Amino acid sequence: MSQPRTVPSESTEIRTKEDAAVRAYDALTEAGCESPEVSLPHQTRSTWIVPARSEDGAWRVHIDPRSGATRVVRPQE
């Protein structure tokens, strides 16, 4: 269940780990994941990366810190 980049209806800057975790949770539920468990986000130079798990397995949500746009990916296991 990989999803193309999505932009929230209101572009929102993601400034904190808490903001990134909430946005990742929202993106995962929008992508159809049930009861995702979001782990501690970390920030690179241009992206927040948020690891997560659900009943379907492991996921990562990449978030643009300026716009709040997300990309949900399933890592190779």
GROMACS .gro file of N, CA and C in nm:
model
  231
    1MET      N    1   0.085  -0.117   0.000
    1MET     CA    2   0.000   0.000   0.000
    1MET      C    3   0.089   0.123   0.000
    2SER      N    4   0.142   0.152  -0.113
    2SER     CA    5   0.222   0.273  -0.127
    2SER      C    6   0.132   0.380  -0.187
    3GLN      N    7   0.152   0.500  -0.146
    3GLN     CA    8   0.062   0.607  -0.188
    3GLN      C    9   0.143   0.721  -0.246
    4PRO      N   10   0.094   0.783  -0.352
    4PRO     CA   11   0.164   0.900  -0.405
    4PRO      C   12   0.161   1.015  -0.305
    5ARG      N   13   0.240   1.112  -0.333
    5ARG     CA   14   0.249   1.229  -0.246
    5ARG      C   15   0.112   1.294  -0.232
    6THR      N   16   0.075   1.326  -0.109
    6THR     CA   17  -0.051   1.395  -0.085
    6THR      C   18  -0.023   1.525  -0.011
    7VAL      N   19  -0.105   1.624  -0.037
    7VAL     CA   20  -0.092   1.754   0.030
    7VAL      C   21  -0.220   1.778   0.108
    8PRO      N   22  -0.209   1.811   0.237
    8PRO     CA   23  -0.330   1.839   0.314
    8PRO      C   24  -0.405   1.958   0.254
    9SER      N   25  -0.536   1.962   0.278
    9SER     CA   26  -0.616   2.071   0.221
    9SER      C   27  -0.565   2.208   0.264
   10GLU      N   28  -0.516   2.218   0.385
   10GLU     CA   29  -0.452   2.341   0.431
   10GLU      C   30  -0.305   2.310   0.449
   11SER      N   31  -0.220   2.367   0.365
   11SER     CA   32  -0.077   2.341   0.379
   11SER      C   33  -0.031   2.389   0.515
   12THR      N   34   0.029   2.299   0.588
   12THR     CA   35   0.069   2.328   0.725
   12THR      C   36   0.216   2.294   0.742
   13GLU      N   37   0.292   2.389   0.792
   13GLU     CA   38   0.432   2.365   0.821
   13GLU      C   39   0.444   2.270   0.939
   14ILE      N   40   0.533   2.173   0.928
   14ILE     CA   41   0.556   2.074   1.034
   14ILE      C   42   0.684   2.115   1.105
   15ARG      N   43   0.670   2.163   1.228
   15ARG     CA   44   0.785   2.218   1.300
   15ARG      C   45   0.837   2.129   1.412
   16THR      N   46   0.753   2.043   1.468
   16THR     CA   47   0.794   1.963   1.583
   16THR      C   48   0.773   1.815   1.558
   17LYS      N   49   0.836   1.734   1.642
   17LYS     CA   50   0.818   1.589   1.634
   17LYS      C   51   0.672   1.552   1.656
   18GLU      N   52   0.607   1.624   1.744
   18GLU     CA   53   0.466   1.597   1.772
   18GLU      C   54   0.379   1.624   1.650
   19ASP      N   55   0.405   1.737   1.580
   19ASP     CA   56   0.332   1.769   1.457
   19ASP      C   57   0.354   1.659   1.352
   20ALA      N   58   0.479   1.613   1.340
   20ALA     CA   59   0.512   1.509   1.241
   20ALA      C   60   0.441   1.378   1.276
   21ALA      N   61   0.437   1.342   1.402
   21ALA     CA   62   0.371   1.218   1.444
   21ALA      C   63   0.221   1.223   1.414
   22VAL      N   64   0.158   1.335   1.441
   22VAL     CA   65   0.014   1.350   1.415
   22VAL      C   66  -0.014   1.344   1.265
   23ARG      N   67   0.067   1.415   1.185
   23ARG     CA   68   0.047   1.414   1.040
   23ARG      C   69   0.068   1.274   0.983
   24ALA      N   70   0.169   1.201   1.035
   24ALA     CA   71   0.195   1.064   0.989
   24ALA      C   72   0.077   0.973   1.023
   25TYR      N   73   0.026   0.985   1.143
   25TYR     CA   74  -0.089   0.903   1.184
   25TYR      C   75  -0.207   0.930   1.091
   26ASP      N   76  -0.234   1.057   1.065
   26ASP     CA   77  -0.344   1.094   0.976
   26ASP      C   78  -0.323   1.038   0.835
   27ALA      N   79  -0.200   1.047   0.784
   27ALA     CA   80  -0.171   0.997   0.649
   27ALA      C   81  -0.190   0.846   0.642
   28LEU      N   82  -0.149   0.775   0.746
   28LEU     CA   83  -0.164   0.629   0.747
   28LEU      C   84  -0.311   0.589   0.753
   29THR      N   85  -0.389   0.655   0.835
   29THR     CA   86  -0.531   0.620   0.842
   29THR      C   87  -0.602   0.655   0.711
   30GLU      N   88  -0.563   0.766   0.647
   30GLU     CA   89  -0.618   0.802   0.516
   30GLU      C   90  -0.582   0.697   0.411
   31ALA      N   91  -0.465   0.631   0.427
   31ALA     CA   92  -0.420   0.530   0.332
   31ALA      C   93  -0.483   0.393   0.361
   32GLY      N   94  -0.562   0.384   0.468
   32GLY     CA   95  -0.632   0.259   0.497
   32GLY      C   96  -0.570   0.173   0.604
   33CYS      N   97  -0.465   0.219   0.670
   33CYS     CA   98  -0.405   0.141   0.779
   33CYS      C   99  -0.495   0.152   0.902
   34GLU      N  100  -0.521   0.038   0.962
   34GLU     CA  101  -0.603   0.038   1.083
   34GLU      C  102  -0.513   0.035   1.206
   35SER      N  103  -0.540   0.122   1.299
   35SER     CA  104  -0.469   0.131   1.427
   35SER      C  105  -0.317   0.140   1.411
   36PRO      N  106  -0.266   0.236   1.334
   36PRO     CA  107  -0.121   0.248   1.321
   36PRO      C  108  -0.057   0.295   1.452
   37GLU      N  109   0.061   0.243   1.478
   37GLU     CA  110   0.141   0.286   1.593
   37GLU      C  111   0.261   0.362   1.539
   38VAL      N  112   0.263   0.491   1.565
   38VAL     CA  113   0.367   0.579   1.512
   38VAL      C  114   0.483   0.584   1.610
   39SER      N  115   0.606   0.569   1.557
   39SER     CA  116   0.727   0.577   1.639
   39SER      C  117   0.783   0.718   1.637
   40LEU      N  118   0.891   0.739   1.707
   40LEU     CA  119   0.954   0.870   1.720
   40LEU      C  120   1.003   0.920   1.584
   41PRO      N  121   0.951   1.033   1.537
   41PRO     CA  122   0.994   1.091   1.409
   41PRO      C  123   1.137   1.146   1.419
   42HIS      N  124   1.206   1.148   1.305
   42HIS     CA  125   1.334   1.217   1.299
   42HIS      C  126   1.338   1.300   1.172
   43GLN      N  127   1.416   1.406   1.177
   43GLN     CA  128   1.418   1.501   1.066
   43GLN      C  129   1.553   1.497   0.996
   44THR      N  130   1.548   1.491   0.863
   44THR     CA  131   1.668   1.505   0.781
   44THR      C  132   1.671   1.650   0.734
   45ARG      N  133   1.758   1.681   0.641
   45ARG     CA  134   1.766   1.819   0.592
   45ARG      C  135   1.637   1.865   0.526
   46SER      N  136   1.566   1.772   0.459
   46SER     CA  137   1.450   1.816   0.382
   46SER      C  138   1.323   1.737   0.409
   47THR      N  139   1.325   1.644   0.504
   47THR     CA  140   1.210   1.558   0.525
   47THR      C  141   1.200   1.512   0.670
   48TRP      N  142   1.079   1.503   0.719
   48TRP     CA  143   1.054   1.428   0.843
   48TRP      C  144   1.033   1.283   0.801
   49ILE      N  145   1.092   1.189   0.871
   49ILE     CA  146   1.071   1.047   0.846
   49ILE      C  147   1.011   0.988   0.972
   50VAL      N  148   0.894   0.926   0.956
   50VAL     CA  149   0.821   0.873   1.070
   50VAL      C  150   0.799   0.723   1.051
   51PRO      N  151   0.869   0.639   1.129
   51PRO     CA  152   0.845   0.496   1.122
   51PRO      C  153   0.712   0.463   1.191
   52ALA      N  154   0.646   0.359   1.144
   52ALA     CA  155   0.519   0.319   1.204
   52ALA      C  156   0.497   0.170   1.181
   53ARG      N  157   0.405   0.113   1.260
   53ARG     CA  158   0.365  -0.026   1.244
   53ARG      C  159   0.213  -0.033   1.249
   54SER      N  160   0.160  -0.132   1.180
   54SER     CA  161   0.018  -0.161   1.187
   54SER      C  162   0.004  -0.312   1.177
   55GLU      N  163  -0.119  -0.359   1.176
   55GLU     CA  164  -0.141  -0.503   1.162
   55GLU      C  165  -0.083  -0.554   1.029
   56ASP      N  166  -0.072  -0.465   0.930
   56ASP     CA  167  -0.019  -0.502   0.799
   56ASP      C  168   0.133  -0.508   0.794
   57GLY      N  169   0.201  -0.459   0.896
   57GLY     CA  170   0.347  -0.460   0.898
   57GLY      C  171   0.405  -0.322   0.919
   58ALA      N  172   0.530  -0.305   0.873
   58ALA     CA  173   0.604  -0.180   0.894
   58ALA      C  174   0.574  -0.081   0.782
   59TRP      N  175   0.578   0.048   0.818
   59TRP     CA  176   0.554   0.158   0.725
   59TRP      C  177   0.649   0.272   0.757
   60ARG      N  178   0.666   0.361   0.662
   60ARG     CA  179   0.735   0.488   0.686
   60ARG      C  180   0.654   0.597   0.619
   61VAL      N  181   0.646   0.710   0.687
   61VAL     CA  182   0.579   0.826   0.628
   61VAL      C  183   0.685   0.934   0.614
   62HIS      N  184   0.701   0.983   0.491
   62HIS     CA  185   0.792   1.093   0.462
   62HIS      C  186   0.708   1.220   0.452
   63ILE      N  187   0.748   1.323   0.524
   63ILE     CA  188   0.669   1.447   0.531
   63ILE      C  189   0.755   1.566   0.493
   64ASP      N  190   0.705   1.647   0.401
   64ASP     CA  191   0.772   1.772   0.366
   64ASP      C  192   0.747   1.870   0.479
   65PRO      N  193   0.852   1.920   0.547
   65PRO     CA  194   0.831   2.007   0.662
   65PRO      C  195   0.769   2.142   0.628
   66ARG      N  196   0.781   2.187   0.505
   66ARG     CA  197   0.726   2.318   0.468
   66ARG      C  198   0.578   2.311   0.434
   67SER      N  199   0.538   2.207   0.362
   67SER     CA  200   0.400   2.201   0.314
   67SER      C  201   0.312   2.101   0.389
   68GLY      N  202   0.374   2.006   0.456
   68GLY     CA  203   0.297   1.901   0.522
   68GLY      C  204   0.260   1.787   0.428
   69ALA      N  205   0.307   1.793   0.301
   69ALA     CA  206   0.278   1.687   0.204
   69ALA      C  207   0.340   1.557   0.254
   70THR      N  208   0.269   1.446   0.231
   70THR     CA  209   0.316   1.316   0.280
   70THR      C  210   0.333   1.217   0.167
   71ARG      N  211   0.415   1.116   0.195
   71ARG     CA  212   0.430   0.999   0.109
   71ARG      C  213   0.442   0.879   0.201
   72VAL      N  214   0.350   0.785   0.187
   72VAL     CA  215   0.351   0.664   0.270
   72VAL      C  216   0.420   0.554   0.191
   73VAL      N  217   0.519   0.490   0.253
   73VAL     CA  218   0.593   0.382   0.187
   73VAL      C  219   0.602   0.261   0.278
   74ARG      N  220   0.611   0.146   0.216
   74ARG     CA  221   0.629   0.022   0.289
   74ARG      C  222   0.773  -0.022   0.266
   75PRO      N  223   0.855  -0.026   0.371
   75PRO     CA  224   0.996  -0.065   0.354
   75PRO      C  225   1.008  -0.212   0.311
   76GLN      N  226   1.115  -0.242   0.241
   76GLN     CA  227   1.145  -0.381   0.205
   76GLN      C  228   1.180  -0.457   0.331
   77GLU      N  229   1.117  -0.571   0.350
   77GLU     CA  230   1.146  -0.651   0.472
   77GLU      C  231   1.225  -0.772   0.435
   0.00000   0.00000   0.00000
